[in-house]
PDB file of C-alpha atoms in Angstrom:
ATOM      1  CA  MET A  22       0.000   0.000   0.000  1.00  0.00           C
ATOM      2  CA  ALA A  23       1.171   3.490  -0.714  1.00  0.00           C
ATOM      3  CA  ASP A  24       2.143   5.438   2.345  1.00  0.00           C
ATOM      4  CA  ASP A  25       0.080   8.455   1.460  1.00  0.00           C
ATOM      5  CA  ALA A  26      -2.371   7.582  -1.240  1.00  0.00           C
ATOM      6  CA  ARG A  27      -5.260   5.330  -2.183  1.00  0.00           C
ATOM      7  CA  PRO A  28      -7.905   6.255  -4.774  1.00  0.00           C
ATOM      8  CA  GLU A  29     -10.355   8.810  -3.443  1.00  0.00           C
ATOM      9  CA  PRO A  30     -13.380   7.155  -1.820  1.00  0.00           C
ATOM     10  CA  GLY A  31     -16.612   6.666  -3.659  1.00  0.00           C
ATOM     11  CA  ALA A  32     -19.886   6.027  -1.889  1.00  0.00           C
ATOM     12  CA  ASP A  33     -19.576   6.442   1.833  1.00  0.00           C
ATOM     13  CA  ALA A  34     -20.336   3.205   3.652  1.00  0.00           C
ATOM     14  CA  ARG A  35     -21.095   4.755   7.013  1.00  0.00           C
ATOM     15  CA  ALA A  36     -24.452   3.888   8.481  1.00  0.00           C
ATOM     16  CA  GLU A  37     -26.621   6.366  10.291  1.00  0.00           C
ATOM     17  CA  ALA A  38     -26.426   6.584  14.078  1.00  0.00           C
ATOM     18  CA  PRO A  39     -28.307   3.813  15.922  1.00  0.00           C
ATOM     19  CA  ARG A  40     -32.007   4.397  15.867  1.00  0.00           C
ATOM     20  CA  ARG A  41     -34.423   4.641  18.766  1.00  0.00           C
ATOM     21  CA  ALA A  42     -34.924   1.852  21.255  1.00  0.00           C
ATOM     22  CA  GLY A  43     -38.134   0.195  22.257  1.00  0.00           C
ATOM     23  CA  ARG A  44     -39.322  -2.113  19.464  1.00  0.00           C
ATOM     24  CA  PRO A  45     -41.087  -5.229  20.806  1.00  0.00           C
ATOM     25  CA  ARG A  46     -39.340  -8.593  20.820  1.00  0.00           C
ATOM     26  CA  ALA A  47     -40.858 -11.512  18.967  1.00  0.00           C
ATOM     27  CA  ASP A  48     -39.921 -13.776  21.871  1.00  0.00           C
ATOM     28  CA  ALA A  49     -40.396 -13.382  25.606  1.00  0.00           C
ATOM     29  CA  ARG A  50     -37.198 -11.391  26.240  1.00  0.00           C
ATOM     30  CA  ALA A  51     -37.619  -8.014  27.876  1.00  0.00           C
ATOM     31  CA  VAL A  52     -36.850  -4.894  25.858  1.00  0.00           C
ATOM     32  CA  THR A  53     -33.851  -3.244  27.519  1.00  0.00           C
ATOM     33  CA  GLY A  54     -32.512  -0.274  25.599  1.00  0.00           C
ATOM     34  CA  ASP A  55     -31.186  -0.042  22.072  1.00  0.00           C
ATOM     35  CA  PRO A  56     -30.398  -3.531  20.664  1.00  0.00           C
ATOM     36  CA  THR A  57     -28.063  -2.184  17.968  1.00  0.00           C
ATOM     37  CA  ASP A  58     -24.956  -3.881  19.386  1.00  0.00           C
ATOM     38  CA  GLU A  59     -26.838  -7.164  19.676  1.00  0.00           C
ATOM     39  CA  ILE A  60     -28.061  -6.881  16.077  1.00  0.00           C
ATOM     40  CA  LEU A  61     -24.551  -6.157  14.810  1.00  0.00           C
ATOM     41  CA  ALA A  62     -23.002  -8.972  16.840  1.00  0.00           C
ATOM     42  CA  ALA A  63     -25.579 -11.424  15.498  1.00  0.00           C
ATOM     43  CA  ALA A  64     -25.077 -10.156  11.950  1.00  0.00           C
ATOM     44  CA  SER A  65     -21.314 -10.578  12.211  1.00  0.00           C
ATOM     45  CA  ARG A  66     -21.686 -14.116  13.542  1.00  0.00           C
ATOM     46  CA  LEU A  67     -24.211 -15.119  10.855  1.00  0.00           C
ATOM     47  CA  ILE A  68     -22.175 -13.562   8.052  1.00  0.00           C
ATOM     48  CA  GLY A  69     -19.140 -15.504   9.250  1.00  0.00           C
ATOM     49  CA  GLU A  70     -21.138 -18.734   9.163  1.00  0.00           C
ATOM     50  CA  LEU A  71     -23.387 -18.204   6.132  1.00  0.00           C
ATOM     51  CA  GLY A  72     -21.799 -15.414   4.099  1.00  0.00           C
ATOM     52  CA  VAL A  73     -23.370 -12.106   3.168  1.00  0.00           C
ATOM     53  CA  GLY A  74     -25.755 -13.604   0.624  1.00  0.00           C
ATOM     54  CA  GLY A  75     -26.878 -16.301   3.034  1.00  0.00           C
ATOM     55  CA  THR A  76     -27.808 -13.891   5.810  1.00  0.00           C
ATOM     56  CA  PRO A  77     -31.227 -12.356   5.079  1.00  0.00           C
ATOM     57  CA  MET A  78     -32.770  -9.712   7.296  1.00  0.00           C
ATOM     58  CA  SER A  79     -35.325 -12.238   8.511  1.00  0.00           C
ATOM     59  CA  ARG A  80     -32.575 -14.504   9.853  1.00  0.00           C
ATOM     60  CA  ASN A  81     -30.857 -11.614  11.599  1.00  0.00           C
ATOM     61  CA  ALA A  82     -34.147 -10.540  13.160  1.00  0.00           C
ATOM     62  CA  ALA A  83     -34.890 -14.049  14.417  1.00  0.00           C
ATOM     63  CA  GLU A  84     -31.412 -14.316  15.905  1.00  0.00           C
ATOM     64  CA  VAL A  85     -32.052 -11.371  18.247  1.00  0.00           C
ATOM     65  CA  GLY A  86     -35.716 -12.118  18.907  1.00  0.00           C
ATOM     66  CA  LEU A  87     -37.130  -9.292  16.823  1.00  0.00           C
ATOM     67  CA  LYS A  88     -39.834  -9.353  14.202  1.00  0.00           C
ATOM     68  CA  GLN A  89     -38.457  -8.476  10.777  1.00  0.00           C
ATOM     69  CA  SER A  90     -40.559  -5.299  10.742  1.00  0.00           C
ATOM     70  CA  SER A  91     -38.977  -4.296  14.062  1.00  0.00           C
ATOM     71  CA  LEU A  92     -35.475  -4.873  12.687  1.00  0.00           C
ATOM     72  CA  TYR A  93     -36.272  -2.356   9.946  1.00  0.00           C
ATOM     73  CA  TYR A  94     -36.827   0.173  12.728  1.00  0.00           C
ATOM     74  CA  TYR A  95     -33.053   0.066  13.376  1.00  0.00           C
ATOM     75  CA  PHE A  96     -31.682  -0.843   9.944  1.00  0.00           C
ATOM     76  CA  ARG A  97     -33.709  -0.386   6.775  1.00  0.00           C
ATOM     77  CA  ARG A  98     -31.710  -2.863   4.697  1.00  0.00           C
ATOM     78  CA  LYS A  99     -28.896  -5.366   4.993  1.00  0.00           C
ATOM     79  CA  GLU A 100     -26.390  -2.972   3.454  1.00  0.00           C
ATOM     80  CA  GLU A 101     -26.880  -0.604   6.401  1.00  0.00           C
ATOM     81  CA  ILE A 102     -25.957  -3.393   8.816  1.00  0.00           C
ATOM     82  CA  LEU A 103     -22.827  -4.176   6.805  1.00  0.00           C
ATOM     83  CA  ALA A 104     -21.889  -0.496   6.656  1.00  0.00           C
ATOM     84  CA  ALA A 105     -22.325  -0.128  10.425  1.00  0.00           C
ATOM     85  CA  LEU A 106     -20.107  -3.145  11.083  1.00  0.00           C
ATOM     86  CA  VAL A 107     -17.396  -1.870   8.782  1.00  0.00           C
ATOM     87  CA  ALA A 108     -17.521   1.698  10.106  1.00  0.00           C
ATOM     88  CA  ARG A 109     -17.143   0.561  13.735  1.00  0.00           C
ATOM     89  CA  ALA A 110     -14.013  -1.431  12.967  1.00  0.00           C
ATOM     90  CA  ASN A 111     -11.834   1.674  12.591  1.00  0.00           C
ATOM     91  CA  VAL A 112     -13.404   4.169  14.983  1.00  0.00           C
ATOM     92  CA  VAL A 113     -11.831   2.919  18.205  1.00  0.00           C
ATOM     93  CA  PRO A 114      -8.249   2.278  16.987  1.00  0.00           C
ATOM     94  CA  LEU A 115      -8.125   5.726  15.378  1.00  0.00           C
ATOM     95  CA  GLU A 116      -9.228   7.298  18.651  1.00  0.00           C
ATOM     96  CA  LEU A 117      -6.630   5.245  20.547  1.00  0.00           C
ATOM     97  CA  ILE A 118      -3.714   6.221  18.349  1.00  0.00           C
ATOM     98  CA  LYS A 119      -4.760   9.884  18.510  1.00  0.00           C
ATOM     99  CA  GLN A 120      -4.726   9.809  22.295  1.00  0.00           C
ATOM    100  CA  VAL A 121      -1.386   7.976  22.395  1.00  0.00           C
ATOM    101  CA  THR A 122       0.152  10.565  20.080  1.00  0.00           C
ATOM    102  CA  ASP A 123      -1.390  13.513  21.916  1.00  0.00           C
ATOM    103  CA  ASP A 124      -0.119  12.236  25.265  1.00  0.00           C
ATOM    104  CA  GLY A 125       3.482  12.325  24.025  1.00  0.00           C
ATOM    105  CA  GLY A 126       6.325  10.200  25.312  1.00  0.00           C
ATOM    106  CA  SER A 127       8.962   8.204  23.499  1.00  0.00           C
ATOM    107  CA  ALA A 128       8.104   6.281  20.355  1.00  0.00           C
ATOM    108  CA  ALA A 129       8.579   2.962  22.165  1.00  0.00           C
ATOM    109  CA  ALA A 130       6.257   4.008  24.995  1.00  0.00           C
ATOM    110  CA  GLN A 131       3.630   5.171  22.508  1.00  0.00           C
ATOM    111  CA  LEU A 132       3.829   1.864  20.672  1.00  0.00           C
ATOM    112  CA  TYR A 133       3.626  -0.037  23.959  1.00  0.00           C
ATOM    113  CA  ARG A 134       0.521   1.850  25.057  1.00  0.00           C
ATOM    114  CA  TYR A 135      -1.147   1.483  21.674  1.00  0.00           C
ATOM    115  CA  VAL A 136      -0.710  -2.295  21.623  1.00  0.00           C
ATOM    116  CA  GLN A 137      -2.102  -2.620  25.140  1.00  0.00           C
ATOM    117  CA  ALA A 138      -5.140  -0.475  24.349  1.00  0.00           C
ATOM    118  CA  ASP A 139      -5.794  -1.955  20.909  1.00  0.00           C
ATOM    119  CA  VAL A 140      -5.816  -5.521  22.241  1.00  0.00           C
ATOM    120  CA  ALA A 141      -8.287  -4.530  24.964  1.00  0.00           C
ATOM    121  CA  ALA A 142     -10.542  -2.724  22.465  1.00  0.00           C
ATOM    122  CA  LEU A 143     -10.521  -5.600  19.979  1.00  0.00           C
ATOM    123  CA  CYS A 144     -11.359  -8.157  22.643  1.00  0.00           C
ATOM    124  CA  ALA A 145     -14.311  -6.011  23.738  1.00  0.00           C
ATOM    125  CA  LEU A 146     -15.836  -5.772  20.258  1.00  0.00           C
ATOM    126  CA  PRO A 147     -19.149  -7.606  19.844  1.00  0.00           C
ATOM    127  CA  PHE A 148     -18.103  -8.886  16.400  1.00  0.00           C
ATOM    128  CA  ASP A 149     -15.200 -10.642  14.708  1.00  0.00           C
ATOM    129  CA  ILE A 150     -12.802  -8.115  13.162  1.00  0.00           C
ATOM    130  CA  ASN A 151     -11.817 -10.609  10.460  1.00  0.00           C
ATOM    131  CA  ASP A 152     -15.424 -10.806   9.297  1.00  0.00           C
ATOM    132  CA  ILE A 153     -15.288  -7.047   8.814  1.00  0.00           C
ATOM    133  CA  HIS A 154     -12.155  -7.294   6.716  1.00  0.00           C
ATOM    134  CA  ARG A 155     -13.736  -9.954   4.523  1.00  0.00           C
ATOM    135  CA  ILE A 156     -16.855  -7.849   4.028  1.00  0.00           C
ATOM    136  CA  ALA A 157     -14.906  -4.697   3.156  1.00  0.00           C
ATOM    137  CA  VAL A 158     -12.523  -6.370   0.742  1.00  0.00           C
ATOM    138  CA  ARG A 159     -15.411  -7.691  -1.354  1.00  0.00           C
ATOM    139  CA  ASP A 160     -16.483  -4.172  -2.318  1.00  0.00           C
ATOM    140  CA  PRO A 161     -13.617  -1.650  -2.107  1.00  0.00           C
ATOM    141  CA  VAL A 162     -15.721   1.091  -3.701  1.00  0.00           C
ATOM    142  CA  GLU A 163     -18.746   0.799  -1.424  1.00  0.00           C
ATOM    143  CA  PHE A 164     -16.481   0.554   1.605  1.00  0.00           C
ATOM    144  CA  ALA A 165     -13.915   3.101   0.473  1.00  0.00           C
ATOM    145  CA  SER A 166     -14.264   5.017   3.751  1.00  0.00           C
ATOM    146  CA  TYR A 167     -13.162   1.932   5.652  1.00  0.00           C
ATOM    147  CA  TRP A 168     -10.027   1.543   3.531  1.00  0.00           C
ATOM    148  CA  LYS A 169      -9.205   5.231   3.771  1.00  0.00           C
ATOM    149  CA  GLU A 170      -9.420   5.090   7.573  1.00  0.00           C
ATOM    150  CA  ARG A 171      -7.440   1.863   7.671  1.00  0.00           C
ATOM    151  CA  GLU A 172      -4.705   3.517   5.615  1.00  0.00           C
ATOM    152  CA  SER A 173      -4.687   6.435   8.047  1.00  0.00           C
ATOM    153  CA  LEU A 174      -4.305   4.084  11.008  1.00  0.00           C
ATOM    154  CA  GLU A 175      -1.408   2.260   9.368  1.00  0.00           C
ATOM    155  CA  ARG A 176       0.300   5.546   8.452  1.00  0.00           C
ATOM    156  CA  GLN A 177       0.023   6.943  11.967  1.00  0.00           C
ATOM    157  CA  LEU A 178       1.398   3.784  13.524  1.00  0.00           C
ATOM    158  CA  ALA A 179       4.203   3.665  10.957  1.00  0.00           C
ATOM    159  CA  ARG A 180       5.026   7.294  11.817  1.00  0.00           C
ATOM    160  CA  ILE A 181       5.568   6.352  15.467  1.00  0.00           C
ATOM    161  CA  ILE A 182       7.796   3.447  14.457  1.00  0.00           C
ATOM    162  CA  ARG A 183       9.724   5.608  11.978  1.00  0.00           C
ATOM    163  CA  ARG A 184      10.411   8.156  14.715  1.00  0.00           C
ATOM    164  CA  GLY A 185      11.709   5.411  16.988  1.00  0.00           C
ATOM    165  CA  THR A 186      14.077   4.071  14.354  1.00  0.00           C
ATOM    166  CA  ALA A 187      15.287   7.578  13.472  1.00  0.00           C
ATOM    167  CA  ASP A 188      16.299   8.375  17.048  1.00  0.00           C
ATOM    168  CA  GLY A 189      17.920   4.990  17.530  1.00  0.00           C
ATOM    169  CA  GLN A 190      15.474   3.740  20.167  1.00  0.00           C
ATOM    170  CA  LEU A 191      14.071   1.080  17.839  1.00  0.00           C
ATOM    171  CA  ARG A 192      15.894  -1.247  15.490  1.00  0.00           C
ATOM    172  CA  SER A 193      16.071  -0.389  11.799  1.00  0.00           C
ATOM    173  CA  VAL A 194      12.893  -1.899  10.365  1.00  0.00           C
ATOM    174  CA  ASP A 195      10.452  -1.130   7.572  1.00  0.00           C
ATOM    175  CA  PRO A 196       7.921   1.136   9.366  1.00  0.00           C
ATOM    176  CA  LYS A 197       5.012   0.301   7.076  1.00  0.00           C
ATOM    177  CA  LEU A 198       5.501  -3.456   7.212  1.00  0.00           C
ATOM    178  CA  THR A 199       6.059  -3.333  10.960  1.00  0.00           C
ATOM    179  CA  ALA A 200       2.904  -1.280  11.503  1.00  0.00           C
ATOM    180  CA  LEU A 201       0.859  -3.779   9.509  1.00  0.00           C
ATOM    181  CA  THR A 202       2.378  -6.666  11.447  1.00  0.00           C
ATOM    182  CA  VAL A 203       1.615  -5.006  14.784  1.00  0.00           C
ATOM    183  CA  LEU A 204      -2.025  -4.479  13.800  1.00  0.00           C
ATOM    184  CA  SER A 205      -2.255  -8.082  12.603  1.00  0.00           C
ATOM    185  CA  ASN A 206      -0.843  -9.329  15.899  1.00  0.00           C
ATOM    186  CA  ASP A 207      -3.425  -7.332  17.843  1.00  0.00           C
ATOM    187  CA  GLU A 208      -6.265  -8.658  15.679  1.00  0.00           C
ATOM    188  CA  GLY A 209      -4.965 -12.207  15.960  1.00  0.00           C
ATOM    189  CA  VAL A 210      -5.400 -12.077  19.732  1.00  0.00           C
ATOM    190  CA  GLN A 211      -9.124 -11.505  19.265  1.00  0.00           C
ATOM    191  CA  ASN A 212      -9.398 -14.770  17.326  1.00  0.00           C
ATOM    192  CA  TRP A 213      -8.544 -16.970  20.286  1.00  0.00           C
ATOM    193  CA  TYR A 214      -9.724 -14.646  23.050  1.00  0.00           C
ATOM    194  CA  ARG A 215     -13.297 -14.855  21.727  1.00  0.00           C
ATOM    195  CA  LEU A 216     -13.171 -18.641  22.073  1.00  0.00           C
ATOM    196  CA  GLY A 217     -12.646 -18.284  25.807  1.00  0.00           C
ATOM    197  CA  SER A 218      -9.555 -17.344  27.769  1.00  0.00           C
ATOM    198  CA  ARG A 219      -8.409 -17.849  31.334  1.00  0.00           C
ATOM    199  CA  TRP A 220      -6.208 -14.753  31.049  1.00  0.00           C
ATOM    200  CA  LYS A 221      -7.534 -11.265  31.627  1.00  0.00           C
ATOM    201  CA  VAL A 222      -7.371  -8.953  28.652  1.00  0.00           C
ATOM    202  CA  GLU A 223      -5.064  -6.534  30.491  1.00  0.00           C
ATOM    203  CA  ALA A 224      -2.505  -9.296  30.998  1.00  0.00           C
ATOM    204  CA  ILE A 225      -2.753 -10.319  27.348  1.00  0.00           C
ATOM    205  CA  GLY A 226      -2.292  -6.750  26.136  1.00  0.00           C
ATOM    206  CA  SER A 227       0.776  -6.224  28.316  1.00  0.00           C
ATOM    207  CA  GLN A 228       2.254  -9.543  27.222  1.00  0.00           C
ATOM    208  CA  LEU A 229       1.890  -8.679  23.546  1.00  0.00           C
ATOM    209  CA  ALA A 230       3.220  -5.165  24.134  1.00  0.00           C
ATOM    210  CA  ASP A 231       6.281  -6.697  25.855  1.00  0.00           C
ATOM    211  CA  LEU A 232       6.885  -8.989  22.891  1.00  0.00           C
ATOM    212  CA  VAL A 233       6.345  -6.307  20.231  1.00  0.00           C
ATOM    213  CA  VAL A 234       8.297  -3.480  21.825  1.00  0.00           C
ATOM    214  CA  GLY A 235      10.932  -5.752  23.362  1.00  0.00           C
ATOM    215  CA  GLY A 236      11.587  -7.227  19.934  1.00  0.00           C
ATOM    216  CA  LEU A 237      11.873  -3.814  18.301  1.00  0.00           C
ATOM    217  CA  LEU A 238      14.080  -2.067  20.857  1.00  0.00           C
ATOM    218  CA  ALA A 239      17.651  -1.457  19.742  1.00  0.00           C
ATOM    219  CA  ASP A 240      18.640  -2.227  23.325  1.00  0.00           C
ATOM    220  CA  ALA A 241      16.309  -4.872  24.747  1.00  0.00           C
ATOM    221  CA  SER A 242      17.512  -4.121  28.284  1.00  0.00           C
ATOM    222  CA  GLN A 243      15.551  -0.843  28.067  1.00  0.00           C
ATOM    223  CA  LEU A 244      12.186  -2.638  28.136  1.00  0.00           C
ATOM    224  CA  PRO A 245      11.595  -2.131  31.905  1.00  0.00           C
ATOM    225  CA  GLN A 246      12.212   1.593  31.430  1.00  0.00           C
ATOM    226  CA  ILE A 247       9.667   1.677  28.585  1.00  0.00           C
ATOM    227  CA  GLN A 248       7.158  -0.226  30.707  1.00  0.00           C
ATOM    228  CA  ARG A 249       7.519   2.361  33.486  1.00  0.00           C
ATOM    229  CA  GLU A 250       7.191   5.264  31.064  1.00  0.00           C
ATOM    230  CA  ALA A 251       4.041   3.763  29.577  1.00  0.00           C
ATOM    231  CA  ALA A 252       2.581   3.191  33.042  1.00  0.00           C
ATOM    232  CA  ASP A 253       3.380   6.760  34.081  1.00  0.00           C
ATOM    233  CA  LEU A 254       1.544   8.102  31.043  1.00  0.00           C
ATOM    234  CA  GLY A 255      -1.523   6.210  32.209  1.00  0.00           C
ATOM    235  CA  PRO A 256      -4.105   3.949  30.551  1.00  0.00           C
ATOM    236  CA  VAL A 257      -5.474   4.806  27.140  1.00  0.00           C
ATOM    237  CA  ALA A 258      -9.234   5.347  27.236  1.00  0.00           C
ATOM    238  CA  SER A 259     -11.224   3.520  24.577  1.00  0.00           C
TER     239      SER A 259
END
């Protein structure tokens, strides 16, 4: 991927904000607030199992105990559900990397904090991030906004890594490839965490941050110092 450019986006795939709560359930479950997250989680799961074409609105509605007419109250068509899933995939990591950058600190500490926060955010998502990637790659024009944001995330992370290599704190690596690998590592954690884990997400995030940053440091003995700096800067809010 080019560092700075991808074709300008076409149709924007962002869905509207979640609609009002309160539509009746088709089953006996109580109505408790806006079921948007539940709808999206069910849609992601069904799409992973059945594919986009095999996941009609009626099946999604049944999965969350809504009548199909009630599902239309929140999403008018299947494409809106897909757009909402895709749009959510980039919102949190972009907010995380902005906060990490704004907070300052060394490049290694910023990278450490980002990995910790990104792992926690991914594990908290109600849907499988890999399903989102598969959906978006099928239609790069319709989901151009997703790819543009993804490019921005990769560029910002690569910028942190490039700064670390320039000042000698990090080893000489390809910033773009390293950024992509870091993001892939974070997303890979979600794959097995969602199956059930005896480890808390905070411990997993710190472990991966140790491995990533420790492996990139020009002087690996500096890892405890980086850990302290990251802790002093505080947790990254997601």
